[in-house]
GROMACS .gro file of C-alpha atoms in nm:
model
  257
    1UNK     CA    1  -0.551   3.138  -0.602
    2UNK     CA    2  -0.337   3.324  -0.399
    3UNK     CA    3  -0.223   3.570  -0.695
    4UNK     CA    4  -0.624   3.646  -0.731
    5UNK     CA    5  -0.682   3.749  -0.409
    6UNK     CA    6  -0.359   3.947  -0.413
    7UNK     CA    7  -0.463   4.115  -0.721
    8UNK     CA    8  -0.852   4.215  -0.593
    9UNK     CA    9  -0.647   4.359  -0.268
   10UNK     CA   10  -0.447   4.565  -0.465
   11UNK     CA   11  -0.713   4.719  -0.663
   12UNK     CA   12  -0.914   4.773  -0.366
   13UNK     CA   13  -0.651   4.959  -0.195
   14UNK     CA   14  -0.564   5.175  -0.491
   15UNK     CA   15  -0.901   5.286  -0.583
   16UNK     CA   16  -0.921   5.432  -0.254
   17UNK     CA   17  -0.611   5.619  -0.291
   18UNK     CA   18  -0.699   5.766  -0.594
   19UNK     CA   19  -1.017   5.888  -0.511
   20UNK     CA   20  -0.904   6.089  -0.217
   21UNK     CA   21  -0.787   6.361  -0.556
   22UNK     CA   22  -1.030   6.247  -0.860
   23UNK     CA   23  -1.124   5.943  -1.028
   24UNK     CA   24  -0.900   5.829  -1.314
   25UNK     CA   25  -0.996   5.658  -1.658
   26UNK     CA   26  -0.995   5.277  -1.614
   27UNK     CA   27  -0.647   5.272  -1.851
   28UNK     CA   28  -0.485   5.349  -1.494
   29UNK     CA   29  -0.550   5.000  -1.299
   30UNK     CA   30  -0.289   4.880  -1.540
   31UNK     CA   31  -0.009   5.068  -1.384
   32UNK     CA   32  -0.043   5.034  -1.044
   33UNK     CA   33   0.176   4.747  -0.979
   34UNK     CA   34   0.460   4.995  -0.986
   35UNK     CA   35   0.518   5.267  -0.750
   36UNK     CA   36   0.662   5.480  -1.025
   37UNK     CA   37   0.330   5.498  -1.185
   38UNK     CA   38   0.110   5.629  -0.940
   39UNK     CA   39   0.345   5.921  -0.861
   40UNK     CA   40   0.340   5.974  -1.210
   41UNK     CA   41  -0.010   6.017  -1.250
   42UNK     CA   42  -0.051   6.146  -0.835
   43UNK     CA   43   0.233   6.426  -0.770
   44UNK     CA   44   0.082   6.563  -0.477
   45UNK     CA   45   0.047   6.233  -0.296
   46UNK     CA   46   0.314   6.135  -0.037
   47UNK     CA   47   0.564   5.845  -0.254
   48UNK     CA   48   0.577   5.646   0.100
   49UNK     CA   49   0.186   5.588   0.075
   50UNK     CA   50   0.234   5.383  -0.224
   51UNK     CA   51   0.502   5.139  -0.036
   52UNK     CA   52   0.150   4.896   0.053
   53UNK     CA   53   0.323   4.533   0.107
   54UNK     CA   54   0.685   4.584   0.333
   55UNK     CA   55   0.685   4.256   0.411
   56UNK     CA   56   0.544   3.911   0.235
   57UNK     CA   57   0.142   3.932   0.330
   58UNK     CA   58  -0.069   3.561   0.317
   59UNK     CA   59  -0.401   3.545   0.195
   60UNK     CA   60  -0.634   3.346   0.359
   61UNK     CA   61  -0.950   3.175   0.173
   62UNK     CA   62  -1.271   3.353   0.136
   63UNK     CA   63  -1.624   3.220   0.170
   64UNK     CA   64  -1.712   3.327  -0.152
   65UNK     CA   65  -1.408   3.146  -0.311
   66UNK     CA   66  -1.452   2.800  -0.410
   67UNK     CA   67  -1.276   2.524  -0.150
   68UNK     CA   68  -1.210   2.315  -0.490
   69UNK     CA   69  -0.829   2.417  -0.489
   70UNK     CA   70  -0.776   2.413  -0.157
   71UNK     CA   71  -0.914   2.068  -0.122
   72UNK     CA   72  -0.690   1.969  -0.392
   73UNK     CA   73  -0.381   2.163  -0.223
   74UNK     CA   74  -0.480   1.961   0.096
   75UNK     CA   75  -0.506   1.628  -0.081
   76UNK     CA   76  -0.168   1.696  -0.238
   77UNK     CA   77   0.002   1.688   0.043
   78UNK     CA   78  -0.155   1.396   0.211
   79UNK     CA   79  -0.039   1.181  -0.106
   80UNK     CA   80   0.315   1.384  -0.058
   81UNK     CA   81   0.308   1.257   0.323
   82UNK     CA   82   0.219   0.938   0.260
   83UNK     CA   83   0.496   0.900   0.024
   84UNK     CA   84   0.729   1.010   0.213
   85UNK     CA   85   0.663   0.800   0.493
   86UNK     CA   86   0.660   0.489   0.252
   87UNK     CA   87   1.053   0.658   0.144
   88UNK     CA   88   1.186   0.609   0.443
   89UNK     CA   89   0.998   0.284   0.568
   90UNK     CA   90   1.222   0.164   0.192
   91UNK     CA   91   1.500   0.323   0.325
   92UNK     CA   92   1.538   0.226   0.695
   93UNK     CA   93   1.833  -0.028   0.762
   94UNK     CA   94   1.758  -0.342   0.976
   95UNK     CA   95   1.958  -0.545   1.228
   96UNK     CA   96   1.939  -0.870   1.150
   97UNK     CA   97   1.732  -0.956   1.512
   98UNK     CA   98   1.478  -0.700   1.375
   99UNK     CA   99   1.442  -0.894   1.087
  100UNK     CA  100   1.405  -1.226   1.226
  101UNK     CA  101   1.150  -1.052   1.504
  102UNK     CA  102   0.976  -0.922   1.214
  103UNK     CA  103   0.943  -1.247   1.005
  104UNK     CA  104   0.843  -1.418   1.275
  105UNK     CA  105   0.536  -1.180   1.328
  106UNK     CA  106   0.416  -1.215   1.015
  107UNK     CA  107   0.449  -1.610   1.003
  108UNK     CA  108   0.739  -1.730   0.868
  109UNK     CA  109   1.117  -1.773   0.871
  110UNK     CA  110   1.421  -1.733   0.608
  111UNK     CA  111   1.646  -2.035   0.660
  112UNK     CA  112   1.880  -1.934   0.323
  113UNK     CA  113   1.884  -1.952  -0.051
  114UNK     CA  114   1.840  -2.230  -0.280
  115UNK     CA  115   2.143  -2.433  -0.328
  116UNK     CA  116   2.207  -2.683  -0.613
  117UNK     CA  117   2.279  -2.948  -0.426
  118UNK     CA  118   1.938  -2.966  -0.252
  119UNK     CA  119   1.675  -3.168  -0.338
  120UNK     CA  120   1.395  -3.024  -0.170
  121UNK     CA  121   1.079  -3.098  -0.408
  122UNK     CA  122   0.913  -3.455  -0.337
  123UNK     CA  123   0.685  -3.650  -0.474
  124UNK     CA  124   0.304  -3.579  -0.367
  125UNK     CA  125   0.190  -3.753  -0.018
  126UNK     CA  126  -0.147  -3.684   0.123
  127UNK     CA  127  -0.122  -3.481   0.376
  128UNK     CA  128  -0.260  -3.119   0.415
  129UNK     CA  129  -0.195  -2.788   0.634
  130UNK     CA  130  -0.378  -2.474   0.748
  131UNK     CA  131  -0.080  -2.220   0.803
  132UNK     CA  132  -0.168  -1.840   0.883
  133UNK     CA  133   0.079  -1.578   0.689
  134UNK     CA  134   0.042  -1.236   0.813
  135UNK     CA  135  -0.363  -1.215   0.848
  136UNK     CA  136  -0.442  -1.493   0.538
  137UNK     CA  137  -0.496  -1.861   0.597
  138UNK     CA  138  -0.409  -2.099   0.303
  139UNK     CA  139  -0.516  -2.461   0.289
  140UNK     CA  140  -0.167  -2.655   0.126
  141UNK     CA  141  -0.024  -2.996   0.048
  142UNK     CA  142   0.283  -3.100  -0.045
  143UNK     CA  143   0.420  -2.896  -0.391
  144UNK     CA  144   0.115  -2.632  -0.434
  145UNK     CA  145   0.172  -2.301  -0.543
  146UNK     CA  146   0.026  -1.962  -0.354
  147UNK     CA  147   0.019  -1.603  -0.343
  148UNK     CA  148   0.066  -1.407  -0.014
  149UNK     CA  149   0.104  -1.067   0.002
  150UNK     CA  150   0.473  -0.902  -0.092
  151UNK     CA  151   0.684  -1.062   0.199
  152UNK     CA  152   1.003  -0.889   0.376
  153UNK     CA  153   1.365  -0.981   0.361
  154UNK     CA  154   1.380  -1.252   0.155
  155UNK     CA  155   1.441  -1.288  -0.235
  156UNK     CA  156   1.393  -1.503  -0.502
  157UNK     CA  157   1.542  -1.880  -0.435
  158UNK     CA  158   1.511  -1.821  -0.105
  159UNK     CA  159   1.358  -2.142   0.137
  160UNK     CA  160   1.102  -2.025   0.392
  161UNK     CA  161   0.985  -2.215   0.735
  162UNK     CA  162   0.605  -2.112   0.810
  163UNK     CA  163   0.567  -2.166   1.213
  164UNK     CA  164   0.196  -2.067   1.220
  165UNK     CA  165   0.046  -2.372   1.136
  166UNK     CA  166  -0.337  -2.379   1.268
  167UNK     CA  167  -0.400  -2.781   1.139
  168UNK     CA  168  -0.249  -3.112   1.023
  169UNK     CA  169  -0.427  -3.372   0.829
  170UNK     CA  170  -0.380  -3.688   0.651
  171UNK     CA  171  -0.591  -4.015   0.572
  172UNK     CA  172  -0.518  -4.094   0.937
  173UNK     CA  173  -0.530  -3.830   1.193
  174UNK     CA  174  -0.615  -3.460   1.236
  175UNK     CA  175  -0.427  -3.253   1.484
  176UNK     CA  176  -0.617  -2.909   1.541
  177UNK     CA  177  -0.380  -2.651   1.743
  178UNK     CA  178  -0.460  -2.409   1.996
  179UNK     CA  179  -0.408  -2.192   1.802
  180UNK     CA  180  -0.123  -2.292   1.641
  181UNK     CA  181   0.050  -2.684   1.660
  182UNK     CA  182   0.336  -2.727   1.829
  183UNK     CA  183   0.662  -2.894   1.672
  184UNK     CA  184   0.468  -2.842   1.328
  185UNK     CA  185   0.628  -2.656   1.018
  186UNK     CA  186   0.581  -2.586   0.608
  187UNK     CA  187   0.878  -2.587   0.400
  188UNK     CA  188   0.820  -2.373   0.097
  189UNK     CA  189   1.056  -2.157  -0.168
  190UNK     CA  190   0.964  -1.844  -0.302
  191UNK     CA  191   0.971  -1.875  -0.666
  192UNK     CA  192   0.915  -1.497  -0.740
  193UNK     CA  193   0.797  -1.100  -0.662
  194UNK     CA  194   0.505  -1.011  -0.896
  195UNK     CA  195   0.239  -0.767  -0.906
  196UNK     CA  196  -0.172  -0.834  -0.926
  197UNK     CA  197  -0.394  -0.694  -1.169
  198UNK     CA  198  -0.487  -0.355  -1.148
  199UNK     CA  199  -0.754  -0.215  -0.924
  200UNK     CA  200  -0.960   0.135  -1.022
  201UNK     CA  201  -1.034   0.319  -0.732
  202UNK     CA  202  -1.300   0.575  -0.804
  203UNK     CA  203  -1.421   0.884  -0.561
  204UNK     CA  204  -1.722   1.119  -0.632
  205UNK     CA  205  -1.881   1.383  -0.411
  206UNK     CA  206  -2.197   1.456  -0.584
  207UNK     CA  207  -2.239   1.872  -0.665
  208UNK     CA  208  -1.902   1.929  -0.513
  209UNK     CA  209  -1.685   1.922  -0.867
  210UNK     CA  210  -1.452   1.599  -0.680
  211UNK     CA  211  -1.387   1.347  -0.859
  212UNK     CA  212  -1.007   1.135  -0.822
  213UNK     CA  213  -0.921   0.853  -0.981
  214UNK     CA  214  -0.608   0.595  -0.865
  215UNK     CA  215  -0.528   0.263  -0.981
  216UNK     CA  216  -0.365  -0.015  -0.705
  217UNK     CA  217  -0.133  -0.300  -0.807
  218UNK     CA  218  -0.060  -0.513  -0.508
  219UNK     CA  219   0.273  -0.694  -0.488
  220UNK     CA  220   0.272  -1.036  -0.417
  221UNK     CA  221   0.499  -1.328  -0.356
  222UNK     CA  222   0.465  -1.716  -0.502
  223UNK     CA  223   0.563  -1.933  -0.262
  224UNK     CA  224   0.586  -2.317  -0.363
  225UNK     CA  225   0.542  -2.582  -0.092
  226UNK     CA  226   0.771  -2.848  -0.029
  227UNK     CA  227   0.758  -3.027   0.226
  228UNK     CA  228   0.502  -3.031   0.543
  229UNK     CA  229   0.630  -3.164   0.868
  230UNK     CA  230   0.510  -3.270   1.232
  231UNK     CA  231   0.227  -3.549   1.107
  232UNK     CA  232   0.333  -3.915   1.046
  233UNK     CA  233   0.355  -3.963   0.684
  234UNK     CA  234   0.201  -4.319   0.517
  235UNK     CA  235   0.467  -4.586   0.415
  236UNK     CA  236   0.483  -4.572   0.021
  237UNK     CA  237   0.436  -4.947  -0.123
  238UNK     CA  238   0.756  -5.074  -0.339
  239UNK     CA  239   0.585  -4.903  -0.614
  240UNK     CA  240   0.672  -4.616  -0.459
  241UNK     CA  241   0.311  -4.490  -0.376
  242UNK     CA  242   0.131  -4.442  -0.054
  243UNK     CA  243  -0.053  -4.678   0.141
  244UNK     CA  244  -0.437  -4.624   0.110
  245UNK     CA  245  -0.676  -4.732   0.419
  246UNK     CA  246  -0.820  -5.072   0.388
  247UNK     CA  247  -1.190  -4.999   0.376
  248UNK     CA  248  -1.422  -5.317   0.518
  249UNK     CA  249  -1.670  -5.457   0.275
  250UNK     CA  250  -1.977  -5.619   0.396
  251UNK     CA  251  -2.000  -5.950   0.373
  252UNK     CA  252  -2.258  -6.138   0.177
  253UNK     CA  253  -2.421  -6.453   0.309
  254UNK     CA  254  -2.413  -6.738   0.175
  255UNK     CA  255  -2.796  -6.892   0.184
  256UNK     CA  256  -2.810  -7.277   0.183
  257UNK     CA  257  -3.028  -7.422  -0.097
   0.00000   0.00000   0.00000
């Protein structure tokens, strides 16, 4: 664009040299980019009038032009911004209180990685949590599976405490927080880093020529629950399964004959 402009100058400029003398063919445009040339073909002229750009000039954009490019030029580096903030957000080092202070904004907590040893998955018991991660609220029992949103400092293996939990049931009780319940945690594992399916993203300015088109995968992390803590549990039987609430049937009477 700029290399246009630059060009139109330039043959402005020298057509009003050269008619100060006579007007040349049209075989002469094609030599002025040299000052050689025009005191070739000009003898009489002064060499130091030909000497039109000393120093780098800028263009600036015309109305007549079209703003296409430019808006292209501007979106460009927007993206190249944004990228660049997203480098060094990558690249930043962390304490490890700005981690835990950060984790524990978002909802949950890294205790350490899986161990063989541990025996962390249970049987099923019915019991059920709310628990808020970052701005999402899951509904969970005891060994479900979920997808949050790509979570920070922590890898695969790794056993997670969620602290915001909003509600605790079971065939018993409810206990609602305010907001959150105290002395109340889900134990889960994060069982891996993936990406969702792919989203189009499509823009159009009608009679404008703009059209972009990007594509989104989120990253997300599956989390498996384990273990849900700060409601009392039901007694399993000797079969090893929970107690179920006795429910009262009504009795029938008896009518004399």
């Amino acid at each position: 664009m700029a290399y246009r402009r630059g060009i139109q100058l330039l043959s402005r400029r020298a057509t009003a040299l050269i008619s100060l003398k006579s007007t040349p063919p049209i075989s002469v445009f094609k030599t002025l980019t040299s000052n050689n040339h025009l005191t070739k073909l000009i003898p009489s002229l002064d060499r130091s009038q030909f000497t039109l750009w000393p120093q780098a000039c800028y263009f600036s954009s015309s109305k007549d032009d079209d703003g296409s490019e430019d808006n292209e030029e501007d979106e460009i580096e927007e993206i190249s911004d944004g990228e660049g903030n997203a480098t060094l957000e990558s690249t930043r080092e962390y304490s490890p209180e700005e981690k835990e202070a950060e984790a524990a904004a978002i909802g949950y907590k890294v205790v350490g990685p899986l161990q063989r040893s541990d025996r962390v998955f249970k049987q099923y018991e019915p019991l059920f949590a709310v628990v808020q991660i970052g701005s999402h609220q899951f509904k969970v029992s005891n060994g479900d599976c979920i997808f949050t949103e790509r979570l920070k400092f922590c890898e695969v293996n790794d056993k997670l405490i969620l602290n915001k939990v909003l509600l605790l049931g079971s065939a018993t009780q409810t206990i609602v927080g305010r907001p959150i319940v105290p002395h109340a945690a889900v134990c889960a594992v994060v069982e891996e880093h993936a990406l969702d399916a792919k989203v189009i993203i499509f823009k159009k300015k009608r009679r404008k020529n703009y059209r972009r088109t990007k594509g989104h995968r989120q990253e997300l992390t599956k989390l498996r629950i384990t273990d849900i803590q700060g409601i009392e549990k039901p007694e399993p039987n000797a079969e090893g399964k929970p107690l179920k609430l006795a429910t009262e049937k009504p009795e029938k009477l008896m009518l004399a004959a």
